[in-house]
mmCIF file of C-alpha atoms in Angstrom:
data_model
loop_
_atom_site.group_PDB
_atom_site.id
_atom_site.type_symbol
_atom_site.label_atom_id
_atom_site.label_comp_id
_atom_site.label_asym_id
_atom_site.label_seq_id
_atom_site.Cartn_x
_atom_site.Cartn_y
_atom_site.Cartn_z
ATOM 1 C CA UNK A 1 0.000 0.000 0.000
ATOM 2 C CA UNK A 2 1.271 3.464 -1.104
ATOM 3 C CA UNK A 3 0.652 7.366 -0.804
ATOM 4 C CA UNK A 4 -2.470 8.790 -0.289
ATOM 5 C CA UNK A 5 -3.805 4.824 -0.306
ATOM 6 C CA UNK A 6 -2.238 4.348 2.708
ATOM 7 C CA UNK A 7 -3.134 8.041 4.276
ATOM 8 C CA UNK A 8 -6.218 7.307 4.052
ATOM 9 C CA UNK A 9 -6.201 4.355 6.204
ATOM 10 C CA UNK A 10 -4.678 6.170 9.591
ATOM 11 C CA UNK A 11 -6.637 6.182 12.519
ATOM 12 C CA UNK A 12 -8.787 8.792 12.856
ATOM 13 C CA UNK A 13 -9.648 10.298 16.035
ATOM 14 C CA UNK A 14 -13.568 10.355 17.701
ATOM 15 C CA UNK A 15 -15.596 13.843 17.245
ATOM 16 C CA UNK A 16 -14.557 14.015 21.067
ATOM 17 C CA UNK A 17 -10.801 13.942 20.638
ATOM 18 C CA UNK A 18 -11.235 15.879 17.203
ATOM 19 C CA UNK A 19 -12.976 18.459 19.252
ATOM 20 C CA UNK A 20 -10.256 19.000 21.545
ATOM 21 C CA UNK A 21 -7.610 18.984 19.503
ATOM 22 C CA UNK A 22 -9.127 22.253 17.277
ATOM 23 C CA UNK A 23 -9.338 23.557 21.177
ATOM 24 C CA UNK A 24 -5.876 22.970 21.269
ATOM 25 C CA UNK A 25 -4.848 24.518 18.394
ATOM 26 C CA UNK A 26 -7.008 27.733 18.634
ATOM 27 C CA UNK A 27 -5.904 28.138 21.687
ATOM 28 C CA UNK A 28 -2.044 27.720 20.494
ATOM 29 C CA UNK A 29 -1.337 25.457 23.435
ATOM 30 C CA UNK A 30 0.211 23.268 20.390
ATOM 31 C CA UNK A 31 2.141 24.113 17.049
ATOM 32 C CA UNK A 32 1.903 21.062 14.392
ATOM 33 C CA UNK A 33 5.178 19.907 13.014
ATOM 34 C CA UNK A 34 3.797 16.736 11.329
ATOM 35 C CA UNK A 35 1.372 16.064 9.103
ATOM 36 C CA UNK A 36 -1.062 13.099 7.214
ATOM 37 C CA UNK A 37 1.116 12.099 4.783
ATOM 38 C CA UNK A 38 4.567 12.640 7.064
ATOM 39 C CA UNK A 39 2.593 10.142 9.451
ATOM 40 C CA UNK A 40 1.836 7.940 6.617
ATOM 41 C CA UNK A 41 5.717 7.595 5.377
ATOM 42 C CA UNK A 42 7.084 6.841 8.737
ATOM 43 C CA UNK A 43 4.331 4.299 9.380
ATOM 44 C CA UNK A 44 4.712 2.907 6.062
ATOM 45 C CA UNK A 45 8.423 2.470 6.282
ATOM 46 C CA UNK A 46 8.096 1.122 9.517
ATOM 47 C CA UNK A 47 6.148 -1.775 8.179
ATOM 48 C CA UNK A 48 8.098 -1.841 5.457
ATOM 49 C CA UNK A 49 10.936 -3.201 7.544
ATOM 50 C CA UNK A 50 9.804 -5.899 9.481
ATOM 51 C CA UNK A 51 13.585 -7.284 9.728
ATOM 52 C CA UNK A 52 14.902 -4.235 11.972
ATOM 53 C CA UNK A 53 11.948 -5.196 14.619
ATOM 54 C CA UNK A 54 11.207 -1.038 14.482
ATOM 55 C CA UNK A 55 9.364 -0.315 17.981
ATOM 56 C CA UNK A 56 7.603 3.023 19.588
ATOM 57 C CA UNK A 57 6.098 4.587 22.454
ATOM 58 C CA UNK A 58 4.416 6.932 22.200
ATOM 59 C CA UNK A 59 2.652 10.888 23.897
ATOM 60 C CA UNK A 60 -0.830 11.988 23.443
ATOM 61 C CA UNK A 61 -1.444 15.179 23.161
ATOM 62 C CA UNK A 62 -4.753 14.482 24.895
ATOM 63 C CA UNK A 63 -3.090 12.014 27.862
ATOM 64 C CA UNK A 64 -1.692 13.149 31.120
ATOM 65 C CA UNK A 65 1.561 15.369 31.526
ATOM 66 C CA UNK A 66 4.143 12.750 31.763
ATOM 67 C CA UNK A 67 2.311 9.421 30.253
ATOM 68 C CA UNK A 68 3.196 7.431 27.368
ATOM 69 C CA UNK A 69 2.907 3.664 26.323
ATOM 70 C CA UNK A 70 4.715 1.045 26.473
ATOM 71 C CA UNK A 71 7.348 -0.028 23.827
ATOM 72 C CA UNK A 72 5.024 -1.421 21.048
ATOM 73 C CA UNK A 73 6.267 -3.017 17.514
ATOM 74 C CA UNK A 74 2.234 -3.578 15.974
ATOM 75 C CA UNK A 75 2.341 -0.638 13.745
ATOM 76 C CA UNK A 76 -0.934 -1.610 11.718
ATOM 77 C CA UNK A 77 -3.155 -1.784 14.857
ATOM 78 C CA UNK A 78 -2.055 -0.119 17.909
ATOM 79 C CA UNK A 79 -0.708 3.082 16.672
ATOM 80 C CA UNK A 80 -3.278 5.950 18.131
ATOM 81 C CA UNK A 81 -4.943 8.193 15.794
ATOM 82 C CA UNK A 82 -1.768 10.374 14.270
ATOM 83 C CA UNK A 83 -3.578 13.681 14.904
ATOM 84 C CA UNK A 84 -2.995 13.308 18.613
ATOM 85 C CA UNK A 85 0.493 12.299 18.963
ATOM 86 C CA UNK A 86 2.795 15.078 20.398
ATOM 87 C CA UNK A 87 5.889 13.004 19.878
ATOM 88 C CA UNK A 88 6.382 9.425 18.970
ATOM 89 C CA UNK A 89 9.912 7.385 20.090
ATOM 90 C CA UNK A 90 11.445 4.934 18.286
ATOM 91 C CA UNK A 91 13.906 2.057 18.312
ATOM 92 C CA UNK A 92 15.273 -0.624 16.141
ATOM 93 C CA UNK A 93 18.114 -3.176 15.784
ATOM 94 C CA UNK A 94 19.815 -0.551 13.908
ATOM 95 C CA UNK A 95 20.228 3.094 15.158
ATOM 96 C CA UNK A 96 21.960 4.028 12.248
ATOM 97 C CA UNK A 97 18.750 2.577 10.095
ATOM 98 C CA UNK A 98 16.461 4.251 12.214
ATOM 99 C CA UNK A 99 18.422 7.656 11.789
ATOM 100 C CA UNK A 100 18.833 7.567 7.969
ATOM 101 C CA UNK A 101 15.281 6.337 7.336
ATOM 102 C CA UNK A 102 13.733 9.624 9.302
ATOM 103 C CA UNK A 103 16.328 11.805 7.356
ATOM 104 C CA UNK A 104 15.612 10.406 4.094
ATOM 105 C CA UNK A 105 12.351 11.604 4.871
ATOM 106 C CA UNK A 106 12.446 14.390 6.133
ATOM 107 C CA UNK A 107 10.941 14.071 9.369
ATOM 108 C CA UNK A 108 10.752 16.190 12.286
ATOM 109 C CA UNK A 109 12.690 14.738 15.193
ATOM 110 C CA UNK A 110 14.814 15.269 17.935
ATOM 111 C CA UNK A 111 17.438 12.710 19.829
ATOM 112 C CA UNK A 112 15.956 12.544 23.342
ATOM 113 C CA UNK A 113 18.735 10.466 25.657
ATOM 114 C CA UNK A 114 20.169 8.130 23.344
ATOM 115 C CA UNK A 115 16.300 8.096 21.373
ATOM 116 C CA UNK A 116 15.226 9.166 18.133
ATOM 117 C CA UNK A 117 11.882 11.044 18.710
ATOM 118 C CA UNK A 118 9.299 12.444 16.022
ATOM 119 C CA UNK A 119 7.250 15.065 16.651
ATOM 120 C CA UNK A 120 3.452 15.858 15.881
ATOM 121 C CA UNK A 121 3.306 18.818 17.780
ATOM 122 C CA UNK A 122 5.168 21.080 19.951
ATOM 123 C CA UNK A 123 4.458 23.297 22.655
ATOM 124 C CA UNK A 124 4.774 27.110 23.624
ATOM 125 C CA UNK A 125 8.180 27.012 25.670
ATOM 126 C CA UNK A 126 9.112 23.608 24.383
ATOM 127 C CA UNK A 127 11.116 23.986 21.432
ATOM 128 C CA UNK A 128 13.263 20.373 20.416
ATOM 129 C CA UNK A 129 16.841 20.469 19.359
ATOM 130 C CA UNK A 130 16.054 19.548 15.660
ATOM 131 C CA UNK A 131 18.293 16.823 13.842
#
């Protein structure tokens, strides 16, 4: 599955969570880095390389200050809706992998620790040191 086929398949939020997060974003409590079809290539080559056993955990911007899952490797069905991920982490057998692939695309992430992180939104006051 490619492109906009693909897109089209992310998890959606509910009308709840959809509400909130236009609350959010009138407000400016959170800036968007990422967007539909930035989610969709990351996601895609995630399951496009099943051999480097690609992981993440994962913020909400709608969760609790502080929470975020467990280390999870089922990209097709437990990865939230993209629209409310603040930042996403991710690991693989290969750090250097992991690094090129979010370069090659072009996606917005910092190196939090010793792990790569993506990021759907940012905050007022929070500003990531970009790779």
């Amino acid at each position: 599955m490619r492109g906009t086929d693909f897109k089209q398949q992310l998890p959606q939020p509910d009308d709840a969570a959809k509400a909130k997060l236009r609350r959010l974003l009138a407000a400016g409590t959170i800036l968007p880095v990422m967007n539909q079809t930035k989610w969709a290539e990351l996601i895609e080559a995630m399951l496009g390389s099943p051999q480097m056993q690609p992981e993440f955990r994962l913020h909400s911007v709608l969760a609790p200050s502080g929470y975020c899952t467990d280390w999870d490797g089922d990209w097709h069905y437990h990865i939230h809706p993209v629209a409310e991920i603040e930042w996403i982490e991710l690991r693989a057998v290969s750090l250097d992998w992991l690094l090129s692939t979010l370069r090659k695309h072009n996606l917005p992430f910092s190196i939090e620790g010793e792990t790569p992180r993506v990021w759907g939104y940012t905050r007022i006051g929070t500003q990531p040191v970009w790779c």
